[in-house]
mmCIF file of C-alpha atoms in Angstrom:
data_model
loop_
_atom_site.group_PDB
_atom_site.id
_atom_site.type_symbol
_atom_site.label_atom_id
_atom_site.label_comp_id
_atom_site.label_asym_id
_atom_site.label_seq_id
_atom_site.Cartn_x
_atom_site.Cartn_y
_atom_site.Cartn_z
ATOM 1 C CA UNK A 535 4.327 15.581 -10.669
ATOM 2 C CA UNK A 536 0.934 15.373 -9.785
ATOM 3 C CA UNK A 537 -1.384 15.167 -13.115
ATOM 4 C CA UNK A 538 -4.536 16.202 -11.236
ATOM 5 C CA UNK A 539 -6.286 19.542 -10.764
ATOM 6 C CA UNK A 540 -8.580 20.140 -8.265
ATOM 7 C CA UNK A 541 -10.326 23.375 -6.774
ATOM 8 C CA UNK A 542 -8.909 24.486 -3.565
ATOM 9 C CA UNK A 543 -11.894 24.415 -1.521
ATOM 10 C CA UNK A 544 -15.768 23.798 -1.571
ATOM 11 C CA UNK A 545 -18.506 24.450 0.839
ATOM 12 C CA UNK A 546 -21.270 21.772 1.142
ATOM 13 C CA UNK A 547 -24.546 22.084 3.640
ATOM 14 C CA UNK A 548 -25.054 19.199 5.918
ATOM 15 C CA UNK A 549 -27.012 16.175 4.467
ATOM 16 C CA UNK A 550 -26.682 17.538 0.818
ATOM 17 C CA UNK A 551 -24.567 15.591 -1.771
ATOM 18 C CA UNK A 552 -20.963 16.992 -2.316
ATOM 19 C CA UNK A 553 -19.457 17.002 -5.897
ATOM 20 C CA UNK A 554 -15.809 17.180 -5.916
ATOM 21 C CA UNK A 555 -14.517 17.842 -9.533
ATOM 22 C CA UNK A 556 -11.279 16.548 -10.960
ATOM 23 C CA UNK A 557 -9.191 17.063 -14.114
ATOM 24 C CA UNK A 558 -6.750 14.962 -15.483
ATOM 25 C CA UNK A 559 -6.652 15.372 -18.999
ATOM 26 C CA UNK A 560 -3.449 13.969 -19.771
ATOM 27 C CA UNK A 561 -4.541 10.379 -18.298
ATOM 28 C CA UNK A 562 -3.171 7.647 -20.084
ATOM 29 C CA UNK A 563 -5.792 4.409 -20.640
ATOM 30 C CA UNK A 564 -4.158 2.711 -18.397
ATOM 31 C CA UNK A 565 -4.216 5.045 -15.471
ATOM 32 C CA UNK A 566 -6.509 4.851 -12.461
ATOM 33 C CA UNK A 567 -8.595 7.526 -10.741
ATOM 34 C CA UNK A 568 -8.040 7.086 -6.796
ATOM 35 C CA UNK A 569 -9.287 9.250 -4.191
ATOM 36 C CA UNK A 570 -8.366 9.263 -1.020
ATOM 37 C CA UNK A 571 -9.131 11.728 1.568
ATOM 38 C CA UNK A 572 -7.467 13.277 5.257
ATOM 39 C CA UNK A 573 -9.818 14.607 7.982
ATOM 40 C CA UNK A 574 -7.323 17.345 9.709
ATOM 41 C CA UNK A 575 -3.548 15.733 10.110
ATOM 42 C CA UNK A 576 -4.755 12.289 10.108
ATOM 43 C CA UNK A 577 -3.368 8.911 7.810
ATOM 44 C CA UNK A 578 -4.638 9.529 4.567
ATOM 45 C CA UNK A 579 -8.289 7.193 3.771
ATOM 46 C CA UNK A 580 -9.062 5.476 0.992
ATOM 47 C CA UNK A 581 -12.199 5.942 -0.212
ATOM 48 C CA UNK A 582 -12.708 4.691 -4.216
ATOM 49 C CA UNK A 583 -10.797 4.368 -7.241
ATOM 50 C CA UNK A 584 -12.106 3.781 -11.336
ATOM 51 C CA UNK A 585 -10.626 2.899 -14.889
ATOM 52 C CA UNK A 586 -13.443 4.191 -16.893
ATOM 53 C CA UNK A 587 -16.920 2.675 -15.483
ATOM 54 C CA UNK A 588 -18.487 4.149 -12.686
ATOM 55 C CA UNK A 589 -17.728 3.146 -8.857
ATOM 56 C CA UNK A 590 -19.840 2.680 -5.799
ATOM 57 C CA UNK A 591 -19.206 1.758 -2.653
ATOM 58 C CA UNK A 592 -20.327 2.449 0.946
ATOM 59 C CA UNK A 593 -18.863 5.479 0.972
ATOM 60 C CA UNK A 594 -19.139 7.821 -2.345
ATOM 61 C CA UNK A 595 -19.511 7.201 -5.780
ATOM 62 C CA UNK A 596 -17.308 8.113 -8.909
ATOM 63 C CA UNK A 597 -18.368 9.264 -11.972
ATOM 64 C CA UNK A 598 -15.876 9.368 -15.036
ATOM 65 C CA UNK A 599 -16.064 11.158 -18.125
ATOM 66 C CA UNK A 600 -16.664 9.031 -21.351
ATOM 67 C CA UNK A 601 -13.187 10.557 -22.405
ATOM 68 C CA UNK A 602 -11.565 9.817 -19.172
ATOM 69 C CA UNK A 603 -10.402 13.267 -18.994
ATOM 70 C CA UNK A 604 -12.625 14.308 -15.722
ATOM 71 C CA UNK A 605 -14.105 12.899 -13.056
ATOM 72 C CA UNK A 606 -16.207 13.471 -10.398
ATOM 73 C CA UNK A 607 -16.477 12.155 -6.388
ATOM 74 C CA UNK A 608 -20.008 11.966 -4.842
ATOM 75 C CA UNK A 609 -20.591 11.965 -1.645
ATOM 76 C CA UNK A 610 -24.537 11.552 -1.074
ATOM 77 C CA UNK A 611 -25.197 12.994 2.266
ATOM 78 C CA UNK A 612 -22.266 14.514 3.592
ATOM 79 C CA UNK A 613 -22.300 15.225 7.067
ATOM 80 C CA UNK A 614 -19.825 17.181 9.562
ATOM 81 C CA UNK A 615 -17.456 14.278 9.474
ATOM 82 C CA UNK A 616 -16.726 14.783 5.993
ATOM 83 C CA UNK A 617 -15.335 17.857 6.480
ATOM 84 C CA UNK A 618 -11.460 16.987 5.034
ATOM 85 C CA UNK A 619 -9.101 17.632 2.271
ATOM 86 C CA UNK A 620 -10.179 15.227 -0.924
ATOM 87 C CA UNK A 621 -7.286 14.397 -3.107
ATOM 88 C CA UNK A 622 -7.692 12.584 -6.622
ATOM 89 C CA UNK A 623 -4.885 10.799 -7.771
ATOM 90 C CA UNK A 624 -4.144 9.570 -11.460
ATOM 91 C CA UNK A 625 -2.026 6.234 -10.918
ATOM 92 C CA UNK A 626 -0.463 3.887 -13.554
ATOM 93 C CA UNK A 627 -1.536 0.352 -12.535
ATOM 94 C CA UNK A 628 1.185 -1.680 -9.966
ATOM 95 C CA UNK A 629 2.879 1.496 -10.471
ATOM 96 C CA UNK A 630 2.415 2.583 -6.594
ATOM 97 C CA UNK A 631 3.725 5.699 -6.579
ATOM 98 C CA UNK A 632 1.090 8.219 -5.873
ATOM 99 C CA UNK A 633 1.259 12.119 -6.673
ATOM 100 C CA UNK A 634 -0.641 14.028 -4.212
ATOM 101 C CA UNK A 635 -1.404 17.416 -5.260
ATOM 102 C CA UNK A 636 -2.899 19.936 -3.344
ATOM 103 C CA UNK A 637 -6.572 18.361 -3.134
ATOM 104 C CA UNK A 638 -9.753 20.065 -2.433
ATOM 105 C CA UNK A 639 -10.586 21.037 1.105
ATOM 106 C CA UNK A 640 -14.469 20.195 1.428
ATOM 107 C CA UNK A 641 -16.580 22.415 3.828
ATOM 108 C CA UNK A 642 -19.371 20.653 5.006
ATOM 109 C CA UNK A 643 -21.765 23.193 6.986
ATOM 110 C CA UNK A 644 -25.028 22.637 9.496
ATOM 111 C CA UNK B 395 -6.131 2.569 10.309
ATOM 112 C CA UNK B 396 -4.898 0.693 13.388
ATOM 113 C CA UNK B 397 -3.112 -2.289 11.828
ATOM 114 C CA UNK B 398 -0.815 0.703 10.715
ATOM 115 C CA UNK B 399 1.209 1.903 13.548
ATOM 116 C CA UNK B 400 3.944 4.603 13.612
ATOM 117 C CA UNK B 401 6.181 5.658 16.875
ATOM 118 C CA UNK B 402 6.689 8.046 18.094
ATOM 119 C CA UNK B 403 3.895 10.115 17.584
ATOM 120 C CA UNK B 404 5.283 13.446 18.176
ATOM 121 C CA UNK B 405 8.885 14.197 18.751
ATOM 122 C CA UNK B 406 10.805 17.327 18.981
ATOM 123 C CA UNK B 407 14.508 17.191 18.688
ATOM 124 C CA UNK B 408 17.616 19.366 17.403
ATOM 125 C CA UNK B 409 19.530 20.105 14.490
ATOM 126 C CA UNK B 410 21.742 17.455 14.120
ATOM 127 C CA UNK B 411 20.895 14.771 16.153
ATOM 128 C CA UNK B 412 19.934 11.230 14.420
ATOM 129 C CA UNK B 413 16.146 10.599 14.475
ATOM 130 C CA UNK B 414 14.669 7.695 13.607
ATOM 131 C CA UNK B 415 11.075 7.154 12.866
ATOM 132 C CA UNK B 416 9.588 3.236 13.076
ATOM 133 C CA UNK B 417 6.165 2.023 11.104
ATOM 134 C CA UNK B 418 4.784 -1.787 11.701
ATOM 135 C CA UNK B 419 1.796 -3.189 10.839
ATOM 136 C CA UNK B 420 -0.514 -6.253 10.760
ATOM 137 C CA UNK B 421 -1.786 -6.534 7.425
ATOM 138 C CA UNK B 422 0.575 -8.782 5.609
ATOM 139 C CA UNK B 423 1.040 -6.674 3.523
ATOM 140 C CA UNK B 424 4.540 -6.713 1.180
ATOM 141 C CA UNK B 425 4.432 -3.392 0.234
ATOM 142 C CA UNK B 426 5.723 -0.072 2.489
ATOM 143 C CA UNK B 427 5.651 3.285 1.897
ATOM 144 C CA UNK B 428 7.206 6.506 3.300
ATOM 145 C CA UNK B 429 5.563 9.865 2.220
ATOM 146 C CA UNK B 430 6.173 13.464 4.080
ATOM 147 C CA UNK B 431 3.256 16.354 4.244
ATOM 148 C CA UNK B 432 4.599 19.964 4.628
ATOM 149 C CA UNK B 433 1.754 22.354 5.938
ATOM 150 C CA UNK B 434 -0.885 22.918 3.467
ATOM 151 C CA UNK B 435 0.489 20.650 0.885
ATOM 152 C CA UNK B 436 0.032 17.522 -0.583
ATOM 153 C CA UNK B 437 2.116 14.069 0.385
ATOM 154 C CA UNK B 438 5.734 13.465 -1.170
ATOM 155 C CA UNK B 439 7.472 10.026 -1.365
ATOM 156 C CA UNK B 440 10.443 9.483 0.335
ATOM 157 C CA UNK B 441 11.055 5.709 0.183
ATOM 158 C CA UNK B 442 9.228 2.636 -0.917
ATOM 159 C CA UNK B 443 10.384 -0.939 -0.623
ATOM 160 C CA UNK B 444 8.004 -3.967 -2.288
ATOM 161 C CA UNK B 445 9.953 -6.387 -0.200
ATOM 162 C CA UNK B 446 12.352 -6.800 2.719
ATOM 163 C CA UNK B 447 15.239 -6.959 -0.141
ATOM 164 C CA UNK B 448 14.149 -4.508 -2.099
ATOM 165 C CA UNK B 449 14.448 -0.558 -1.120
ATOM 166 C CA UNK B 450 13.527 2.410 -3.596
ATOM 167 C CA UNK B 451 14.090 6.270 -3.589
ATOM 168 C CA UNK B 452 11.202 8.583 -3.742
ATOM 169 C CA UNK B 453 11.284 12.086 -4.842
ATOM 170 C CA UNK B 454 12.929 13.279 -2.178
ATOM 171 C CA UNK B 455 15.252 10.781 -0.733
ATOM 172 C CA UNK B 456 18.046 12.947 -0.123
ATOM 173 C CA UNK B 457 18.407 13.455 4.113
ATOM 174 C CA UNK B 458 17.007 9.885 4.765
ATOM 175 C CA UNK B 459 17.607 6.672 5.193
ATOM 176 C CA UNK B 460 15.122 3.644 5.846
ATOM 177 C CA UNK B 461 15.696 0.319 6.678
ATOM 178 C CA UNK B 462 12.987 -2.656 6.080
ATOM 179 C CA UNK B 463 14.004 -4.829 8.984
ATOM 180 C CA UNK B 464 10.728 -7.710 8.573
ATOM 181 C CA UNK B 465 7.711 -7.648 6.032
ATOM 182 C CA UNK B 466 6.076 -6.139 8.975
ATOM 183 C CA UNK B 467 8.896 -3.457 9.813
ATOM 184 C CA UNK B 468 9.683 -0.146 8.394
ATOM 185 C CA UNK B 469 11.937 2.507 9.321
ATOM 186 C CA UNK B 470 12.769 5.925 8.264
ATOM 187 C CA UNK B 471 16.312 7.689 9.412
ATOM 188 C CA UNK B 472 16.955 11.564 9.419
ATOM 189 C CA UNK B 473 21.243 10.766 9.737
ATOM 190 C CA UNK B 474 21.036 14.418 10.703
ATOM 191 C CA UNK B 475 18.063 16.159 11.472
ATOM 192 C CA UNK B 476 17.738 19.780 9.800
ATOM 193 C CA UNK B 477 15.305 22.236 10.451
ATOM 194 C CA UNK B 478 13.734 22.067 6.737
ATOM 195 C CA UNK B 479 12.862 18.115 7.961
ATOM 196 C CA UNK B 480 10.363 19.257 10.243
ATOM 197 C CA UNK B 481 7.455 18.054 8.850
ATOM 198 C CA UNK B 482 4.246 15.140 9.475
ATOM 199 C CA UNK B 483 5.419 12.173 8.183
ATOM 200 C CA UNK B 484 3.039 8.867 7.403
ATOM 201 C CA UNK B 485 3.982 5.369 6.335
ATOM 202 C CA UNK B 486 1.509 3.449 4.365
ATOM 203 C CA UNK B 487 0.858 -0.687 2.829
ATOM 204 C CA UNK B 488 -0.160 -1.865 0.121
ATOM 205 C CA UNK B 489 -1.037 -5.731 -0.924
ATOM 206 C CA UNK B 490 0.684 -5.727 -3.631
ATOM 207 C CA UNK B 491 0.509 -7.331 -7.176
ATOM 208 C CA UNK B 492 -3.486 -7.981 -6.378
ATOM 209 C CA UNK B 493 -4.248 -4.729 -5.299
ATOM 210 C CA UNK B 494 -3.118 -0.673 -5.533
ATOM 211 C CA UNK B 495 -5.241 0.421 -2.410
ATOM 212 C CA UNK B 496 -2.322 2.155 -0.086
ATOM 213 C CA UNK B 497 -3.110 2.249 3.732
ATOM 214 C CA UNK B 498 -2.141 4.699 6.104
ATOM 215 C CA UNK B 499 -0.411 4.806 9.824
ATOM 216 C CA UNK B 500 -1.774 7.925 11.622
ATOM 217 C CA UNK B 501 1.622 9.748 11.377
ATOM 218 C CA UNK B 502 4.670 11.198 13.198
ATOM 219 C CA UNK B 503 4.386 14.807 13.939
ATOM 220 C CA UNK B 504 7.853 15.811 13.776
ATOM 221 C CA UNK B 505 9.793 19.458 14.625
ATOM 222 C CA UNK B 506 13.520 20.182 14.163
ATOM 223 C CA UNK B 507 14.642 23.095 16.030
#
């Protein structure tokens, strides 16, 4: 079962940041925060994953709650092209088997 | 991601009739998923295998088969294609042991009339 829970949908306007919430309250210590995301019917694309520190890469950043029970997935300047559906996943480590929920469908507007 | 690749991309067939659905790639990678999206919902696991010798049921195995023919090789069987099978279905990698990342073929649109 997926141990996430995301809101359905956001709107963002072009070149603003996007902040996509998560809660997984139930996370273990040795669970993972992953998000991936899928831009209309395409392959689901990695885009960052955290223990407990914060994450940057090229792409977004993730920010994680001191108690691990939240997180949240930056995106600094969306643009149109980030318009997809966001999904955070909650994954035991070599356990491979990810849950995807529902996600959050991001809106990014001109 | 290209060094993911999934034929056919589309395919329409009947009820009944023996599908089967083939994912390769280029990575090196030992590990192969299969995962099924139904409209408006999130991915499901099918089948996963870590290895050519090892094969492993997903949540919802039943109606499929797969076969891991090569580390690079992949396949997913519908014995008997119903119409509650029609769905988009996407194979993914993963490294392995060093890494959890999972990377995804662009999927196999397909309908069961």
């Amino acid at each position: 079962d997926a141990k996430t829970t995301q809101p359905p949908s956001m709107d963002c306007a072009e070149g603003r940041a996007a902040n996509l919430p998560c809660n997984h309250s139930t996370i273990s210590g040795n669970e993972y925060v992953y998000w991936y995301r899928q831009i209309h019917s395409q392959g689901p694309q990695y885009i960052i994953h955290g223990l407990k520190n914060n994450e940057t890469n090229e792409m977004a950043s993730l920010i994680i709650t001191e108690d691990r029970k939240s997180s949240t997935l930056i995106l600094p300047h969306a643009t149109l092209r980030d318009t997809a559906v966001y999904y955070c996943i909650v994954l035991i480590y070599n356990f491979n088997k990810f849950y995807f929920g529902s996600g959050t469908k991001l809106n990014v507007k001109p | 991601d290209a060094d993911v690749t999934q034929t056919p991309r589309n395919r329409i067939t009947k009820t009944g009739k023996r599908i089967m659905l083939e994912c390769s790639q280029t990575k090196g990678h030992d590990r192969m998923y299969w995962y099924r999206q139904d409209p408006g919902l999130g991915l499901r696991l099918i089948y996963y295998s870590f290895d050519v010798k090892d094969i492993n049921k997903g949540e919802i195995s039943d109606g499929y088969s797969v076969s891991r023919q090569a580390q690079a090789k992949f396949s997913l069987s519908l014995e008997s294609a119903i119409p509650n099978q029609t769905a988009l279905y996407f194979c993914a990698t993963q490294m392995g042991d060093k890494s959890d990342t999972q990377y995804f073929g662009p999927g196999t649109r397909l309908t069961v009339l």
